[in-house]
C-alpha positions as protocol buffer text, in pm:
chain_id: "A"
residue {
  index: 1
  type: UNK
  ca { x: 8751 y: -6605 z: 13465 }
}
residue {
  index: 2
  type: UNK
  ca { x: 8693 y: -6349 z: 13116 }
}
residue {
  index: 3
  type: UNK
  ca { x: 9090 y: -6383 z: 13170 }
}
residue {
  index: 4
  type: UNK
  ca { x: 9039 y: -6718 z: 13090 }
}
residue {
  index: 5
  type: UNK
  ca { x: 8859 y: -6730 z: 12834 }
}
residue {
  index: 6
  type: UNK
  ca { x: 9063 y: -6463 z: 12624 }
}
residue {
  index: 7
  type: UNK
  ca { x: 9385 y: -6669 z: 12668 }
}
residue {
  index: 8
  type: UNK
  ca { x: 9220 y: -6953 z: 12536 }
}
residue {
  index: 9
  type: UNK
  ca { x: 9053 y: -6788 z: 12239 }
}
residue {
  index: 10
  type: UNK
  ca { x: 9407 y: -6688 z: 12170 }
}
residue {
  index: 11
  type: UNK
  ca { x: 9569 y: -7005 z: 12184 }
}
residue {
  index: 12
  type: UNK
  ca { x: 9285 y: -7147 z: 11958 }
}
residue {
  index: 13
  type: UNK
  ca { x: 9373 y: -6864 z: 11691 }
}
residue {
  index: 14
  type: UNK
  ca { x: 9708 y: -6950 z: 11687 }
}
residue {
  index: 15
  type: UNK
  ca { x: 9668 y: -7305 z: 11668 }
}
residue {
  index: 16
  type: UNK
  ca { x: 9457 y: -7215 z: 11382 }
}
residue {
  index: 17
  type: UNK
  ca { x: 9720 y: -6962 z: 11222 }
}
residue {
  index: 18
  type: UNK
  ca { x: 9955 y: -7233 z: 11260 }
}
residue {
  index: 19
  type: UNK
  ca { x: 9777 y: -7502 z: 11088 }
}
residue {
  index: 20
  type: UNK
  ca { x: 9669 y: -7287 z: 10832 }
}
residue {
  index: 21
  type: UNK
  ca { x: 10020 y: -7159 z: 10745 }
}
residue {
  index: 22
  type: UNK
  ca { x: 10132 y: -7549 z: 10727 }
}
residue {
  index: 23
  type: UNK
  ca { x: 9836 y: -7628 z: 10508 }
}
residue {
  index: 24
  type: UNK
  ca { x: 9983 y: -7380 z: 10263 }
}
residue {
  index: 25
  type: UNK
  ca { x: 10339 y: -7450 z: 10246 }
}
residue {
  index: 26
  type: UNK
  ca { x: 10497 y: -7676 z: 9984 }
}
residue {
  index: 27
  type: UNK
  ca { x: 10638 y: -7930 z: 10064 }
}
residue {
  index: 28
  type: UNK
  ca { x: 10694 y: -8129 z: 9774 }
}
residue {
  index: 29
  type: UNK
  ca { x: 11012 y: -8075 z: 9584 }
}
residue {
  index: 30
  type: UNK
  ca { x: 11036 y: -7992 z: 9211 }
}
residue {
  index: 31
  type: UNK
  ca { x: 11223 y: -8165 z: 8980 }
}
residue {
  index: 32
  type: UNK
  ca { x: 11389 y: -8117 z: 8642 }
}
residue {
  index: 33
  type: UNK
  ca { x: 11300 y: -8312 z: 8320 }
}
residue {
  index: 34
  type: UNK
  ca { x: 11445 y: -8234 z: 7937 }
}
residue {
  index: 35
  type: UNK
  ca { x: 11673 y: -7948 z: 8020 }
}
residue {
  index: 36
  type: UNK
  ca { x: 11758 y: -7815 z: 7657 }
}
residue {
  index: 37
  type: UNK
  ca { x: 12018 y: -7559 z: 7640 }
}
residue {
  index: 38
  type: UNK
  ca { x: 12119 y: -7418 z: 7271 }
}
residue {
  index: 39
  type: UNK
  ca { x: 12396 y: -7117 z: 7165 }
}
residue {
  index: 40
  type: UNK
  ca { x: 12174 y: -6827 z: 7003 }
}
residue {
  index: 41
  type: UNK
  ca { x: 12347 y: -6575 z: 6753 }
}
residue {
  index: 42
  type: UNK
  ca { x: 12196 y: -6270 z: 6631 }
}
residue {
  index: 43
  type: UNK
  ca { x: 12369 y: -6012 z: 6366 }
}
residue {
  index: 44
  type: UNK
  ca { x: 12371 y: -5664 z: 6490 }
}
residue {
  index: 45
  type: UNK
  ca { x: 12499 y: -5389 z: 6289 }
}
residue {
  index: 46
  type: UNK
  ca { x: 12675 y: -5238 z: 6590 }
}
residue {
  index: 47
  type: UNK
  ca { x: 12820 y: -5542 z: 6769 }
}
residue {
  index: 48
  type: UNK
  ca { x: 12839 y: -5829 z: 6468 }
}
residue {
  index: 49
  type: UNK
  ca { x: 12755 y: -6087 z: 6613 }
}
residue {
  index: 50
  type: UNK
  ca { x: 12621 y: -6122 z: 6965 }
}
residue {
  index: 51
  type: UNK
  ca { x: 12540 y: -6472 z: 7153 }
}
residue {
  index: 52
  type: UNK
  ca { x: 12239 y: -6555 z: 7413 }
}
residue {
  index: 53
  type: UNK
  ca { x: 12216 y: -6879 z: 7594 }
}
residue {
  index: 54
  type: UNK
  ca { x: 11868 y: -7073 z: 7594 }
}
residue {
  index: 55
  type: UNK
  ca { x: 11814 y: -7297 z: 7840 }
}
residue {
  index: 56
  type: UNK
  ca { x: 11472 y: -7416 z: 7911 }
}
residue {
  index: 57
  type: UNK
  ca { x: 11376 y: -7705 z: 8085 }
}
residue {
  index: 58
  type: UNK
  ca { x: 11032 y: -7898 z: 8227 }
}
residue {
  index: 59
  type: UNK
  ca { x: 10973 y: -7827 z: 8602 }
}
residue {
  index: 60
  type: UNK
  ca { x: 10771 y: -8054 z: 8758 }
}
residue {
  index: 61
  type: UNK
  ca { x: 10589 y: -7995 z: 9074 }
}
residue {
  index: 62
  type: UNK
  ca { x: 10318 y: -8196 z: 9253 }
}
residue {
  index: 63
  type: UNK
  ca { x: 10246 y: -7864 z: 9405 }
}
residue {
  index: 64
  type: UNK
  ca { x: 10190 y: -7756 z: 9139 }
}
residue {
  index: 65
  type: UNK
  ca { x: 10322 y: -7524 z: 8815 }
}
residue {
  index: 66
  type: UNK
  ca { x: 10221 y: -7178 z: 9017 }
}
residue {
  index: 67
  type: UNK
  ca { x: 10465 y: -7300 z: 9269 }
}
residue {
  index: 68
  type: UNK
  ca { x: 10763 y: -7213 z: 9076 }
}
residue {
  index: 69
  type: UNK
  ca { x: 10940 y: -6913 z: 9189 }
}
residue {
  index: 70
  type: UNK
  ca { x: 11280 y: -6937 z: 9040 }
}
residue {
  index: 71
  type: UNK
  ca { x: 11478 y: -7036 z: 8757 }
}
residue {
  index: 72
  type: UNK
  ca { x: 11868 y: -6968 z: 8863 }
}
residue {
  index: 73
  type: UNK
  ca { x: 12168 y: -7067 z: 8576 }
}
residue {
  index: 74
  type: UNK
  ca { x: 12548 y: -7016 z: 8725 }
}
residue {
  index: 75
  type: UNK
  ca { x: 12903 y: -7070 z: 8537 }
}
residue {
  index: 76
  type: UNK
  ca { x: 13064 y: -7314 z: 8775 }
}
residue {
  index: 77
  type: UNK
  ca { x: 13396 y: -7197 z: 8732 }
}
residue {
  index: 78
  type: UNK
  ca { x: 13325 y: -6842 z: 8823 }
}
residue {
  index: 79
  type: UNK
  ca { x: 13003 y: -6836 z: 9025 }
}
residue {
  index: 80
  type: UNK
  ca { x: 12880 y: -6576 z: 8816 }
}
residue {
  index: 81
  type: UNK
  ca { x: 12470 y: -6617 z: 8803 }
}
residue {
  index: 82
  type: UNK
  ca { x: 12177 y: -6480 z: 8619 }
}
residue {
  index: 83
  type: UNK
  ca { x: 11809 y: -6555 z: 8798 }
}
residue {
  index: 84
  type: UNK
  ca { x: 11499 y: -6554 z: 8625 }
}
residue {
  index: 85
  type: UNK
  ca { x: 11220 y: -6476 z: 8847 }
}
residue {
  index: 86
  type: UNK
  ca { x: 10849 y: -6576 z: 8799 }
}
residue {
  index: 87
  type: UNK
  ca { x: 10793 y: -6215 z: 8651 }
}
residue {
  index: 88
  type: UNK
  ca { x: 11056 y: -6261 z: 8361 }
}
residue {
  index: 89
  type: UNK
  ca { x: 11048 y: -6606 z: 8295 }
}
residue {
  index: 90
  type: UNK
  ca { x: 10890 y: -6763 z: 7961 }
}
residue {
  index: 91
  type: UNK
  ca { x: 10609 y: -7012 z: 8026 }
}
residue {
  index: 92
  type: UNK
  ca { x: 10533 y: -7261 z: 7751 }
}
residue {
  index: 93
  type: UNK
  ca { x: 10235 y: -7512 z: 7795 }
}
residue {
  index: 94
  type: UNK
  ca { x: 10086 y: -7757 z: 7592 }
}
residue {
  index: 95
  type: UNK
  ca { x: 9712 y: -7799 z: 7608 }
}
residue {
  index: 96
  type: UNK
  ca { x: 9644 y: -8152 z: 7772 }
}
residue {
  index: 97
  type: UNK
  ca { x: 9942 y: -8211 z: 7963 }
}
residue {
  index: 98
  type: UNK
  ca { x: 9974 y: -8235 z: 8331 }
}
residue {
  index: 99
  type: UNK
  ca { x: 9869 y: -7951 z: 8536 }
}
residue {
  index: 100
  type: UNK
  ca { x: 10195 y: -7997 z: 8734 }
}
residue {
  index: 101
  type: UNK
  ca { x: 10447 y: -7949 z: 8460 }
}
residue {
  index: 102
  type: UNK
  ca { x: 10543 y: -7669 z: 8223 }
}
residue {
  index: 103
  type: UNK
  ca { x: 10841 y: -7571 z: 8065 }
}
residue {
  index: 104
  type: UNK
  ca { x: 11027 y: -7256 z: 8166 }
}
residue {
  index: 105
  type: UNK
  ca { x: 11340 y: -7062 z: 8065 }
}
residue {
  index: 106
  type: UNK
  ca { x: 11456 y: -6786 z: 7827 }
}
residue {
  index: 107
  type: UNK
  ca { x: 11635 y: -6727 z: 7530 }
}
residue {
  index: 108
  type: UNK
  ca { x: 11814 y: -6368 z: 7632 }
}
residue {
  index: 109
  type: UNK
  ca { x: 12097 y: -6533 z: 7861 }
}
residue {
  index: 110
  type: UNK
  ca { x: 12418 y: -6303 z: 7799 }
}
residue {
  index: 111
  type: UNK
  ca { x: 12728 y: -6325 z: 7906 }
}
residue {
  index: 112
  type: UNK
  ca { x: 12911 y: -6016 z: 8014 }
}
residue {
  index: 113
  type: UNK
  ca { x: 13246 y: -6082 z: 7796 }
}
residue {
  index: 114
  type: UNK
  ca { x: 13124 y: -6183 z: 7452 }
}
residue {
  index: 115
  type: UNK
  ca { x: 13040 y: -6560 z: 7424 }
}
residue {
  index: 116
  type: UNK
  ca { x: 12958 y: -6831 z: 7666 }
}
residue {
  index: 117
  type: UNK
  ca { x: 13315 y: -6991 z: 7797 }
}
residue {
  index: 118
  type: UNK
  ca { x: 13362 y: -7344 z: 7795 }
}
residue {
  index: 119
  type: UNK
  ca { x: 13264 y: -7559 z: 8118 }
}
residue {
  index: 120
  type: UNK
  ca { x: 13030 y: -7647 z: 8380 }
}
residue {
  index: 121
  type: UNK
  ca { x: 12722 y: -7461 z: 8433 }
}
residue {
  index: 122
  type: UNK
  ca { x: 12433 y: -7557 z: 8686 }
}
residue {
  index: 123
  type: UNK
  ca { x: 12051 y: -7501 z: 8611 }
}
residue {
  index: 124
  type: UNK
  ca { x: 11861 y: -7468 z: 8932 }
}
residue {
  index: 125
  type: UNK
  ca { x: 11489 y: -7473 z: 8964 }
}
residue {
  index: 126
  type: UNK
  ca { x: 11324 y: -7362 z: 9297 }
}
residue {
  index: 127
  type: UNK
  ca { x: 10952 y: -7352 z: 9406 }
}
residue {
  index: 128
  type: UNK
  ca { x: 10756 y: -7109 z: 9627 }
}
residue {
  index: 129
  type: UNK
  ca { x: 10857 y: -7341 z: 9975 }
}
residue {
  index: 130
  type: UNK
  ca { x: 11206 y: -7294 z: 9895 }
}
residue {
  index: 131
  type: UNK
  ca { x: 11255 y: -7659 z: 9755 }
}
residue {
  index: 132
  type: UNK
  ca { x: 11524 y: -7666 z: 9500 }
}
residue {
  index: 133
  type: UNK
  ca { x: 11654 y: -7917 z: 9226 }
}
residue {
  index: 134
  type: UNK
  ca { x: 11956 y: -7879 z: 9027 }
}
residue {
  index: 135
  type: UNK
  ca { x: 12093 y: -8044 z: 8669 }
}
residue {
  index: 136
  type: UNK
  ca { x: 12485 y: -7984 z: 8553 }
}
residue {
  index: 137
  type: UNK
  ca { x: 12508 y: -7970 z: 8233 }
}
residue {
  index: 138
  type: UNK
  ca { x: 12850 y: -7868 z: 8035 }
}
residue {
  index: 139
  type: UNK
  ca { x: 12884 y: -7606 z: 7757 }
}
residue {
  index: 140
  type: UNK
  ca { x: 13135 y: -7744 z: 7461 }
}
residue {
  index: 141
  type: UNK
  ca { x: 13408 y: -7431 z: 7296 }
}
residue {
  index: 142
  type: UNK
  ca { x: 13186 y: -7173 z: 7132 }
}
residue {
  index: 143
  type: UNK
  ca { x: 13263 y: -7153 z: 6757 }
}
residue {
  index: 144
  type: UNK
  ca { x: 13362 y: -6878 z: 6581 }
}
residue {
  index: 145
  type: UNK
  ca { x: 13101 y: -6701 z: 6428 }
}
residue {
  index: 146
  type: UNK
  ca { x: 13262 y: -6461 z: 6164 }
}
residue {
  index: 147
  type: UNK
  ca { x: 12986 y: -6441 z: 5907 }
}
residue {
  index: 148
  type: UNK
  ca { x: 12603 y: -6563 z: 5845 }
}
residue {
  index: 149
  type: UNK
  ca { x: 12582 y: -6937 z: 5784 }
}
residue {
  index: 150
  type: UNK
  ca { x: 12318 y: -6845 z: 5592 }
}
residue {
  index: 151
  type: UNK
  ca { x: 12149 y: -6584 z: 5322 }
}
residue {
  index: 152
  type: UNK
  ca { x: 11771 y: -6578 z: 5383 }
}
residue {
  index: 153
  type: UNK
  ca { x: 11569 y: -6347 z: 5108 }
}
residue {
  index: 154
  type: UNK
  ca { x: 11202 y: -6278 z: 5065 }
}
residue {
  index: 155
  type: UNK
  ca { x: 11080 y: -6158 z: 4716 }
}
residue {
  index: 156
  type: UNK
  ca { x: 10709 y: -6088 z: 4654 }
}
residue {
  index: 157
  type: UNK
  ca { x: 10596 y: -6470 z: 4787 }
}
residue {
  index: 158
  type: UNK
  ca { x: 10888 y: -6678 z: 4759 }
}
residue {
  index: 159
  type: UNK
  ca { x: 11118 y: -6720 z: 5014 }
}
residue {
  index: 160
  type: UNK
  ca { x: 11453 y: -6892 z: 4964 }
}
residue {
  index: 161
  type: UNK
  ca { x: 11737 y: -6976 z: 5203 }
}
residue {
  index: 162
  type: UNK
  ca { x: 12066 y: -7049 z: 5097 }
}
residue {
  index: 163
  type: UNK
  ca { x: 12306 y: -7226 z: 5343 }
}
residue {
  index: 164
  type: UNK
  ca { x: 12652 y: -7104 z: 5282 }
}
residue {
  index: 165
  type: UNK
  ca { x: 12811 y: -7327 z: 5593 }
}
residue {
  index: 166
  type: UNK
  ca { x: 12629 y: -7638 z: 5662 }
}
residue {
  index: 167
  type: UNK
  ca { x: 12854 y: -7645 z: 6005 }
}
residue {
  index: 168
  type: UNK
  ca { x: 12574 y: -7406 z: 6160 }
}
residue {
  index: 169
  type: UNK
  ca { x: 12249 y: -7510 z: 6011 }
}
residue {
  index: 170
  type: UNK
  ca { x: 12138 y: -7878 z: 6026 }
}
residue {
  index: 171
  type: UNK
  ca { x: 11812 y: -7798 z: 5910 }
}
residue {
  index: 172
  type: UNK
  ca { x: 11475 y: -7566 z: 5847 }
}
């Protein structure tokens, strides 16, 4: 009979175990909304001029925005990725808007021969359960940076900007 009874105290706590690890998985997938992806360059004394990608976009979760887990960019053509996990991705949040959304990315994307090529590139979002949602987006010919579009000086408390090649800057 104590036979028995243990069994069945041991089914019960994994029926429980079970139910409880259900209760907590996502199962609601995320989704993707105003994926913004811009060329970056930055003068460096050593290199010239050196190009990051930024690509951030909205992921939306009904789970949830602590369910994100991942933020994964690849160059179709290649297969050559760069992840961005929870711990170095950029969180931006406005103040009243849903507690399911928030926009994620980074701005130090670099590509391993100089500028981003040409082409097809995926951005894939994936939450805690694993869920996944992806948006292709294509990268037009880098230009050809040679010199600073612009002259930016600061004296005392007037700053000035001077555009020398509208092609670059739109506006400021």
């Amino acid at each position: 009979m104590m036979k028995y009874t243990i069994r069945n105290r041991h089914t019960i706590g994994i029926i429980a175990l079970v139910i409880a690890l259900c209760a907590s998985c996502s199962f609601n997938s995320p989704s993707i909304a105003f994926p913004k992806v811009q060329r970056l360059y930055k003068h460096t004394v050593e290199e010239d001029f050196v190009e990051n990608l930024a690509v951030f976009a909205v992921f939306q979760d009904a789970d949830g925005v602590n369910d994100y887990k991942e933020l994964l960019l690849q160059e179709n053509a290649t297969g050559l990725e760069w992840r961005l996990h929870r711990g170095n991705t950029i969180f931006l949040q406005e103040s009243g808007f849903s507690q399911h959304e928030q926009c994620v990315g980074s701005n130090t994307f670099a590509y391993p021969r100089g500028a981003f090529p040409a082409g097809a590139y995926t951005l894939t979002l994936s939450d805690l359960g694993g869920n996944t949602t992806s948006h292709v987006f294509t990268l037009q010919k880098p230009p050809r940076v040679t010199a600073r579009p612009f002259q930016f000086t600061v004296n005392r408390e007037t700053w000035q900007i001077h555009v020398k090649n509208s092609s670059f800057c739109c506006y400021f």
